[in-house]
Amino acid sequence: MQRLNRHDFPGVSYSERVIQFGEGNFLRAFIDWQLDWLNEHQGTDAGVVVVRPRNRVVEDSLNQQDGLYTTLIRGLNTQGEQVSETRLIRSLNREIQPYQQFEGFLALARAPQMRFVFSNTTEAGIAFVEQDRLEDAPASSFPGKLTQLLWARFRHFGGAAEKGWLIVPCELIDHNGDALRDLVLRYIKHWQLPPEFARWVLDHCAFYNTLVDRIVTGYPADGTNIAAQLGYEDRYLVAGEVYYQFVIQGPDALAQELKLAALAPEVKFVDDITPYKAQKVAILNGAHTAMVPVAFQAGLESVGEAMDDAAIANYVNALLREEVIPTLDLLRDELHAFADAVQRRFRNPFIRHALLSIALNGMTKFRTRLLPQLLLSQQQTGQWPPRLTFAFAALLAFYRGKQGDQQWTLQDDDHWLQQFAELWPAVNQDTLTPEQLVQAVLSNRSHWGEDLTQRPGLVAAVSQHLQNIVVHGMRTALVQLR
């Protein structure tokens, strides 16, 4: 079968106006997929040059396919109907490996039409490396490489205002644009570059804070069958879900120049990204955290199975609608629409999320994803929310590591694993009550940020649920939940 390339599969090409740090699946099924649609339907004319941020020699690169690849987007649409769509992506032109092509890398800075920078170098990518030098070919960190490019552009164009860049990091850290800008300024100071350059970066380059969301699973398990349907070999075929969200905080220039209004409401520009981050953490991530210990101890293995189980699905839905959403600071219609989308995503028949695979570090996840909502709900209503406290109890029960003849491996911080390894045998031997276990866990001020046993009624609420789970089993305890 013929491998995908531009000679045998001719089509439109676009002007190189975008530098993209990162060649991974997510950016190709998210940013490049959006740009390709905008190029076709809005005349954006935004071609992408990929920069591999790591020093890794690869035998096969996107250049072997002249930048072409296929996205496979499948899942449930807003009507709950199953859809599967392929798209041949032409927005990506080529890739550069700066460790082997440093001069070609710097040449990107001298290209007059270059305007946009996107990145996804993982959460660890936005970092400062003290040993980096301006003369390195290239600097080891992503912010160092970006500073080298910006300095080369500043010098080549004499600090021209119109040659500044719009810089859009997609790394999953809070206020990623602000963090990246601050590190660029730190490199400027570290390398003793002139203050005029720092002023140009501040005045004429824009760093956007973003929130990105799409599940991208990479090369699909049925890739051979997909290739047969497509009629070509594509080693960079990438599968993703239907849903996507791109929330952006920053100047209007990005929306205007890329014509992003055409992608609304999935792409939205906001004055403050914070409530959207809270929405994602509490509803999407929080639903996972609340579901996993309940569904797994109810005998299920995957998120999809959990959502096909009426008792589990109703529990998750009620937890979101009645206990989580009222604590969040966005329009109710928007929050409920997001909850609808989350539950459709959980039902995606093309993605199998094993419950155990997302049970890692459950204690920290509960603290960051659900504890704020639990405390806020109690403050709002004067009552401890029944489903969130049940989720808390189910999590503690999960750290038994076994149920009947079934055993599972626990993955968390060592101090939690050690503590539960001492607490649960004591409960099983009747030398410790479930309530005493709850007190021991909730009193851990260093983890929770406070002694939760001092919250009146919380220990009792969680303990009652835990007692029901231990005595009657998860299924019965869930049925009794009101």
Coordinates of N, CA and C in Angstrom, one line a residue, residues 203-375:
D203 N 5.9 44.3 24.9 CA 5.0 45.2 24.2 C 4.4 44.6 22.9
H204 N 5.2 43.8 22.3 CA 4.8 43.4 20.9 C 4.7 41.9 20.7
C205 N 4.9 41.1 21.7 CA 4.5 39.7 21.7 C 3.4 39.4 22.7
A206 N 2.5 38.6 22.4 CA 1.4 38.3 23.3 C 1.5 36.8 23.7
F207 N 1.4 36.6 25.0 CA 1.4 35.2 25.6 C 0.0 34.9 26.1
Y208 N -0.6 33.9 25.6 CA -2.0 33.6 25.9 C -2.1 32.5 26.9
N209 N -3.0 32.7 27.9 CA -3.3 31.6 28.8 C -4.4 30.8 28.2
T210 N -4.2 29.4 28.3 CA -5.2 28.6 27.6 C -5.6 27.4 28.5
L211 N -6.7 26.8 28.1 CA -7.2 25.6 28.7 C -7.6 24.7 27.5
V212 N -7.0 23.6 27.4 CA -7.3 22.7 26.3 C -7.9 21.4 26.8
D213 N -8.8 20.8 26.0 CA -9.5 19.6 26.4 C -9.9 18.8 25.2
R214 N -9.3 17.6 25.0 CA -9.8 16.6 24.1 C -9.0 15.3 24.4
I215 N -9.7 14.2 24.4 CA -9.0 12.9 24.6 C -8.5 12.5 23.3
V216 N -7.2 12.3 23.2 CA -6.5 11.8 22.0 C -5.8 10.5 22.3
T217 N -6.2 9.5 21.6 CA -5.7 8.1 22.0 C -4.5 7.7 21.1
G218 N -4.2 8.5 20.1 CA -3.1 8.1 19.2 C -3.4 7.1 18.1
Y219 N -2.5 6.3 17.7 CA -2.7 5.4 16.6 C -3.7 4.4 17.0
P220 N -4.8 4.2 16.3 CA -5.9 3.3 16.8 C -5.6 1.8 16.6
A221 N -6.2 1.0 17.5 CA -5.9 -0.4 17.4 C -6.4 -1.0 16.1
D222 N -7.4 -0.4 15.5 CA -7.9 -0.9 14.2 C -7.3 -0.1 13.1
G223 N -6.1 0.4 13.3 CA -5.4 1.2 12.2 C -5.3 0.5 10.9
T224 N -5.0 -0.8 10.9 CA -4.9 -1.5 9.6 C -6.2 -1.5 8.8
N225 N -7.3 -1.7 9.5 CA -8.6 -1.6 8.8 C -8.9 -0.2 8.3
I226 N -8.5 0.8 9.1 CA -8.8 2.2 8.7 C -7.9 2.5 7.5
A227 N -6.7 2.0 7.5 CA -5.8 2.2 6.3 C -6.4 1.6 5.0
A228 N -7.0 0.4 5.2 CA -7.6 -0.2 4.0 C -8.8 0.6 3.5
Q229 N -9.5 1.2 4.4 CA -10.6 2.1 4.0 C -10.1 3.4 3.3
L230 N -9.0 3.9 3.9 CA -8.5 5.1 3.3 C -7.8 4.9 2.0
G231 N -7.2 3.8 1.8 CA -6.4 3.5 0.6 C -5.0 3.9 0.6
Y232 N -4.4 4.2 1.7 CA -3.0 4.5 1.8 C -2.5 4.2 3.2
E233 N -1.2 4.1 3.3 CA -0.6 3.8 4.6 C -0.3 5.2 5.3
D234 N -0.6 5.3 6.5 CA -0.4 6.5 7.3 C 0.1 6.1 8.7
R235 N 1.4 6.2 8.9 CA 2.0 5.9 10.2 C 1.7 6.9 11.3
Y236 N 1.2 8.1 10.9 CA 0.9 9.1 11.8 C -0.6 9.3 12.0
L237 N -1.4 8.4 11.5 CA -2.8 8.4 11.8 C -3.1 8.5 13.3
V238 N -4.0 9.4 13.7 CA -4.2 9.7 15.1 C -5.7 9.8 15.3
A239 N -6.1 9.1 16.4 CA -7.6 9.1 16.8 C -7.8 10.0 18.0
G240 N -9.0 10.6 17.9 CA -9.4 11.4 19.0 C -10.9 11.4 19.2
E241 N -11.4 12.0 20.3 CA -12.8 12.0 20.5 C -13.5 13.2 19.8
V242 N -14.8 13.2 19.7 CA -15.5 14.2 19.0 C -15.4 15.5 19.8
Y243 N -15.6 15.5 21.1 CA -15.6 16.7 21.9 C -14.2 17.4 21.9
Y244 N -14.2 18.7 21.9 CA -13.0 19.4 22.2 C -13.4 20.8 22.7
Q245 N -12.5 21.4 23.5 CA -12.7 22.7 24.1 C -11.3 23.4 24.1
F246 N -11.4 24.7 23.7 CA -10.2 25.5 23.6 C -10.6 26.9 24.2
V247 N -10.2 27.1 25.5 CA -10.5 28.4 26.1 C -9.2 29.2 26.2
I248 N -9.3 30.5 25.7 CA -8.2 31.3 25.5 C -8.4 32.7 26.2
Q249 N -7.4 33.1 26.9 CA -7.4 34.4 27.6 C -6.2 35.2 27.1
G250 N -6.6 36.4 26.4 CA -5.5 37.2 25.9 C -6.1 38.2 24.9
P251 N -5.2 39.0 24.2 CA -5.6 40.0 23.3 C -6.4 39.4 22.1
D252 N -7.2 40.3 21.5 CA -8.1 39.9 20.4 C -7.4 39.5 19.1
A253 N -6.1 39.8 19.0 CA -5.4 39.6 17.7 C -5.4 38.2 17.3
L254 N -5.3 37.2 18.2 CA -5.3 35.8 17.8 C -6.6 35.4 17.2
A255 N -7.7 35.8 17.8 CA -9.0 35.4 17.3 C -9.2 36.1 15.9
Q256 N -8.8 37.3 15.7 CA -9.1 38.0 14.5 C -8.2 37.4 13.4
E257 N -6.9 37.2 13.6 CA -6.0 36.8 12.6 C -6.2 35.3 12.1
L258 N -6.6 34.5 13.1 CA -6.9 33.1 12.7 C -8.4 32.8 12.5
K259 N -9.2 33.8 12.6 CA -10.7 33.7 12.4 C -11.3 32.6 13.2
L260 N -10.9 32.7 14.5 CA -11.4 31.6 15.4 C -12.8 31.7 15.8
A261 N -13.5 32.8 15.5 CA -14.9 32.9 15.8 C -15.7 31.8 15.1
A262 N -15.2 31.3 13.9 CA -15.8 30.3 13.2 C -15.9 28.9 13.9
L263 N -15.1 28.8 15.0 CA -15.0 27.5 15.7 C -15.8 27.7 17.1
A264 N -16.5 28.8 17.3 CA -17.3 28.9 18.5 C -18.4 27.9 18.4
P265 N -18.9 27.4 19.6 CA -18.5 27.7 21.0 C -17.4 26.9 21.5
E266 N -16.9 25.9 20.7 CA -15.8 25.0 21.2 C -14.6 25.8 21.5
V267 N -14.3 26.9 20.7 CA -13.2 27.8 21.0 C -13.8 29.1 21.5
K268 N -13.3 29.5 22.6 CA -13.9 30.7 23.2 C -12.8 31.6 23.8
F269 N -13.0 32.9 23.7 CA -12.1 33.9 24.3 C -12.7 34.4 25.5
V270 N -12.0 34.5 26.6 CA -12.6 34.9 27.9 C -11.6 35.9 28.6
D271 N -12.2 36.7 29.5 CA -11.4 37.7 30.2 C -10.6 37.0 31.3
D272 N -11.2 35.9 31.9 CA -10.5 35.2 33.0 C -10.7 33.7 32.8
I273 N -9.7 32.9 32.7 CA -9.7 31.5 32.4 C -10.0 30.7 33.6
T274 N -9.9 31.3 34.8 CA -9.9 30.6 36.1 C -11.2 29.8 36.3
P275 N -12.4 30.4 36.0 CA -13.6 29.5 36.3 C -13.8 28.4 35.3
Y276 N -13.2 28.5 34.1 CA -13.2 27.4 33.2 C -12.3 26.2 33.6
K277 N -11.2 26.6 34.2 CA -10.3 25.6 34.8 C -11.0 24.9 36.0
A278 N -11.7 25.7 36.8 CA -12.5 25.1 37.9 C -13.6 24.2 37.4
Q279 N -14.2 24.5 36.3 CA -15.3 23.7 35.7 C -14.7 22.4 35.3
K280 N -13.6 22.4 34.6 CA -13.0 21.1 34.1 C -12.6 20.3 35.2
V281 N -11.9 20.8 36.2 CA -11.4 20.0 37.3 C -12.5 19.4 38.1
A282 N -13.5 20.2 38.4 CA -14.6 19.7 39.3 C -15.6 18.8 38.6
I283 N -15.9 19.1 37.3 CA -16.9 18.3 36.6 C -16.3 17.1 35.9
L284 N -15.3 17.4 35.0 CA -14.7 16.3 34.3 C -13.8 15.4 35.2
N285 N -12.8 16.0 35.7 CA -11.9 15.2 36.6 C -12.6 14.8 37.9
G286 N -13.4 15.6 38.4 CA -14.1 15.2 39.6 C -15.1 14.1 39.4
A287 N -15.7 14.0 38.3 CA -16.6 12.9 38.0 C -15.8 11.6 38.0
H288 N -14.7 11.6 37.3 CA -13.8 10.5 37.3 C -13.5 10.0 38.7
T289 N -13.0 11.0 39.5 CA -12.6 10.6 40.9 C -13.7 10.1 41.7
A290 N -14.9 10.6 41.6 CA -16.1 10.1 42.3 C -16.5 8.8 41.8
M291 N -16.4 8.5 40.5 CA -16.9 7.3 39.9 C -16.0 6.1 40.2
V292 N -14.7 6.3 40.1 CA -13.8 5.1 40.0 C -13.9 4.2 41.2
P293 N -13.8 4.7 42.4 CA -13.8 3.7 43.5 C -15.2 3.1 43.7
V294 N -16.3 3.8 43.4 CA -17.6 3.3 43.5 C -17.8 2.2 42.4
A295 N -17.6 2.5 41.2 CA -17.8 1.6 40.1 C -16.9 0.3 40.2
F296 N -15.7 0.5 40.5 CA -14.7 -0.6 40.6 C -15.2 -1.6 41.7
Q297 N -15.5 -1.1 42.9 CA -15.9 -1.9 44.0 C -17.4 -2.5 43.8
A298 N -18.0 -2.0 42.7 CA -19.3 -2.5 42.4 C -19.2 -3.6 41.3
G299 N -17.9 -3.9 41.0 CA -17.7 -5.0 40.1 C -17.5 -4.7 38.6
L300 N -17.3 -3.4 38.3 CA -17.1 -2.9 36.9 C -15.6 -2.7 36.7
E301 N -15.3 -2.6 35.4 CA -13.9 -2.5 35.0 C -13.5 -1.2 34.2
S302 N -14.5 -0.6 33.5 CA -14.2 0.5 32.7 C -15.2 1.6 32.9
V303 N -14.8 2.8 32.4 CA -15.7 4.0 32.5 C -17.0 3.8 31.7
G304 N -16.8 3.2 30.5 CA -18.0 2.9 29.7 C -19.0 2.0 30.4
E305 N -18.5 0.9 31.0 CA -19.3 0.0 31.7 C -20.0 0.7 32.9
A306 N -19.3 1.6 33.5 CA -19.9 2.3 34.6 C -21.1 3.2 34.1
M307 N -20.9 3.8 33.0 CA -22.0 4.7 32.5 C -23.2 3.9 31.9
D308 N -22.9 2.6 31.6 CA -24.0 1.7 31.1 C -24.8 1.1 32.3
D309 N -24.3 1.3 33.5 CA -24.9 0.8 34.7 C -25.8 1.9 35.3
A310 N -27.1 1.7 35.3 CA -28.0 2.7 35.7 C -27.7 3.3 37.1
A311 N -27.4 2.5 38.0 CA -27.2 3.0 39.4 C -25.9 3.9 39.4
I312 N -24.9 3.5 38.8 CA -23.6 4.3 38.8 C -23.9 5.6 38.0
A313 N -24.5 5.5 36.8 CA -24.7 6.7 36.0 C -25.6 7.7 36.7
N314 N -26.6 7.2 37.4 CA -27.5 8.1 38.1 C -26.8 8.8 39.3
Y315 N -25.9 8.0 39.9 CA -25.1 8.6 41.0 C -24.2 9.7 40.5
V316 N -23.5 9.4 39.4 CA -22.6 10.5 38.9 C -23.4 11.7 38.4
N317 N -24.5 11.5 37.7 CA -25.3 12.6 37.2 C -25.8 13.4 38.4
A318 N -26.4 12.8 39.4 CA -26.9 13.6 40.6 C -25.8 14.3 41.3
L319 N -24.6 13.6 41.5 CA -23.5 14.3 42.1 C -23.1 15.6 41.4
L320 N -23.1 15.5 40.1 CA -22.7 16.7 39.3 C -23.8 17.8 39.4
R321 N -25.0 17.4 39.1 CA -26.1 18.4 39.0 C -26.4 19.0 40.4
E322 N -26.5 18.2 41.4 CA -27.0 18.7 42.7 C -25.9 19.1 43.7
E323 N -24.7 18.7 43.5 CA -23.7 19.0 44.6 C -22.4 19.7 44.0
V324 N -22.1 19.5 42.8 CA -20.9 20.1 42.2 C -21.2 21.4 41.5
I325 N -22.1 21.3 40.6 CA -22.5 22.5 39.8 C -22.9 23.7 40.6
P326 N -23.7 23.6 41.7 CA -24.0 24.8 42.5 C -22.9 25.5 43.1
T327 N -21.7 24.8 43.2 CA -20.5 25.5 43.8 C -19.7 26.2 42.8
L328 N -20.0 26.2 41.5 CA -19.1 26.7 40.5 C -19.6 28.1 40.0
D329 N -18.7 28.9 39.5 CA -18.9 30.3 39.2 C -19.0 30.5 37.7
L330 N -19.9 29.9 37.0 CA -20.2 30.1 35.6 C -21.8 30.1 35.5
L331 N -22.3 30.5 34.3 CA -23.7 30.4 34.1 C -24.2 28.9 34.2
R332 N -25.3 28.7 34.8 CA -25.8 27.4 35.1 C -26.0 26.6 33.8
D333 N -26.5 27.3 32.7 CA -26.8 26.6 31.5 C -25.5 26.1 30.9
E334 N -24.4 26.9 31.0 CA -23.1 26.5 30.5 C -22.5 25.3 31.3
L335 N -22.7 25.3 32.6 CA -22.2 24.2 33.4 C -23.0 22.9 33.2
H336 N -24.3 23.0 33.0 CA -25.0 21.8 32.7 C -24.7 21.2 31.3
A337 N -24.5 22.1 30.4 CA -24.1 21.7 29.1 C -22.8 21.0 29.1
F338 N -21.8 21.5 29.9 CA -20.5 20.8 30.1 C -20.7 19.5 30.8
A339 N -21.6 19.4 31.7 CA -21.8 18.1 32.4 C -22.5 17.1 31.4
D340 N -23.3 17.6 30.5 CA -23.9 16.7 29.5 C -22.8 16.1 28.6
A341 N -21.9 17.0 28.2 CA -20.8 16.6 27.3 C -19.9 15.6 28.0
V342 N -19.6 15.8 29.3 CA -18.7 14.9 30.0 C -19.3 13.5 30.0
Q343 N -20.6 13.4 30.3 CA -21.2 12.1 30.4 C -21.3 11.4 29.0
R344 N -21.5 12.2 27.9 CA -21.4 11.6 26.6 C -20.0 11.1 26.3
R345 N -19.0 11.9 26.8 CA -17.6 11.4 26.6 C -17.3 10.1 27.3
F346 N -17.8 10.0 28.5 CA -17.7 8.8 29.3 C -18.3 7.6 28.6
R347 N -19.3 7.8 27.7 CA -20.0 6.8 27.1 C -19.4 6.5 25.7
N348 N -18.3 7.1 25.3 CA -17.7 6.9 24.0 C -17.4 5.5 23.8
P349 N -18.0 4.8 22.8 CA -17.7 3.3 22.6 C -16.4 3.1 22.0
F350 N -15.7 4.1 21.5 CA -14.4 3.9 20.9 C -13.2 4.1 21.9
I351 N -13.5 4.5 23.1 CA -12.4 4.7 24.1 C -12.7 3.8 25.3
R352 N -11.8 2.9 25.6 CA -12.0 2.1 26.8 C -11.0 2.6 27.9
H353 N -11.6 3.3 28.9 CA -10.8 3.8 30.1 C -11.0 2.8 31.2
A354 N -9.9 2.0 31.5 CA -10.0 1.1 32.6 C -10.0 1.9 33.9
L355 N -10.9 1.5 34.8 CA -11.0 2.2 36.1 C -9.7 2.2 36.8
L356 N -9.1 1.1 36.9 CA -7.8 1.0 37.7 C -6.7 2.0 37.1
S357 N -6.8 2.2 35.8 CA -5.7 3.0 35.2 C -5.9 4.5 35.6
I358 N -7.1 4.9 36.0 CA -7.2 6.3 36.4 C -7.5 6.4 37.9
A359 N -7.1 5.3 38.6 CA -7.2 5.4 40.1 C -5.9 5.8 40.8
L360 N -4.9 6.1 40.0 CA -3.6 6.5 40.5 C -3.7 7.8 41.4
N361 N -3.1 7.8 42.5 CA -3.0 9.0 43.4 C -4.4 9.5 43.7
G362 N -5.3 8.6 44.1 CA -6.6 9.0 44.4 C -6.8 10.0 45.6
M363 N -5.9 9.9 46.6 CA -6.0 10.8 47.7 C -5.7 12.3 47.3
T364 N -4.7 12.5 46.5 CA -4.4 13.8 46.0 C -5.5 14.3 45.0
K365 N -6.0 13.4 44.2 CA -7.0 13.8 43.3 C -8.3 14.2 44.0
F366 N -8.6 13.5 45.1 CA -9.8 13.9 45.8 C -9.6 15.3 46.4
R367 N -8.4 15.6 47.0 CA -8.2 16.8 47.6 C -8.3 18.0 46.6
T368 N -7.8 17.8 45.4 CA -7.8 18.9 44.4 C -9.0 19.0 43.6
R369 N -9.7 17.9 43.4 CA -10.9 17.9 42.5 C -12.2 18.0 43.2
L370 N -12.4 17.3 44.3 CA -13.7 17.2 45.0 C -13.8 17.9 46.4
L371 N -12.7 17.9 47.1 CA -12.8 18.5 48.4 C -13.3 19.9 48.4
P372 N -12.8 20.8 47.5 CA -13.3 22.2 47.5 C -14.8 22.2 47.3
Q373 N -15.4 21.3 46.4 CA -16.8 21.3 46.2 C -17.5 20.8 47.4
L374 N -17.0 19.8 48.1 CA -17.6 19.2 49.3 C -17.7 20.3 50.3
L375 N -16.7 21.0 50.6 CA -16.7 22.1 51.6 C -17.6 23.2 51.2

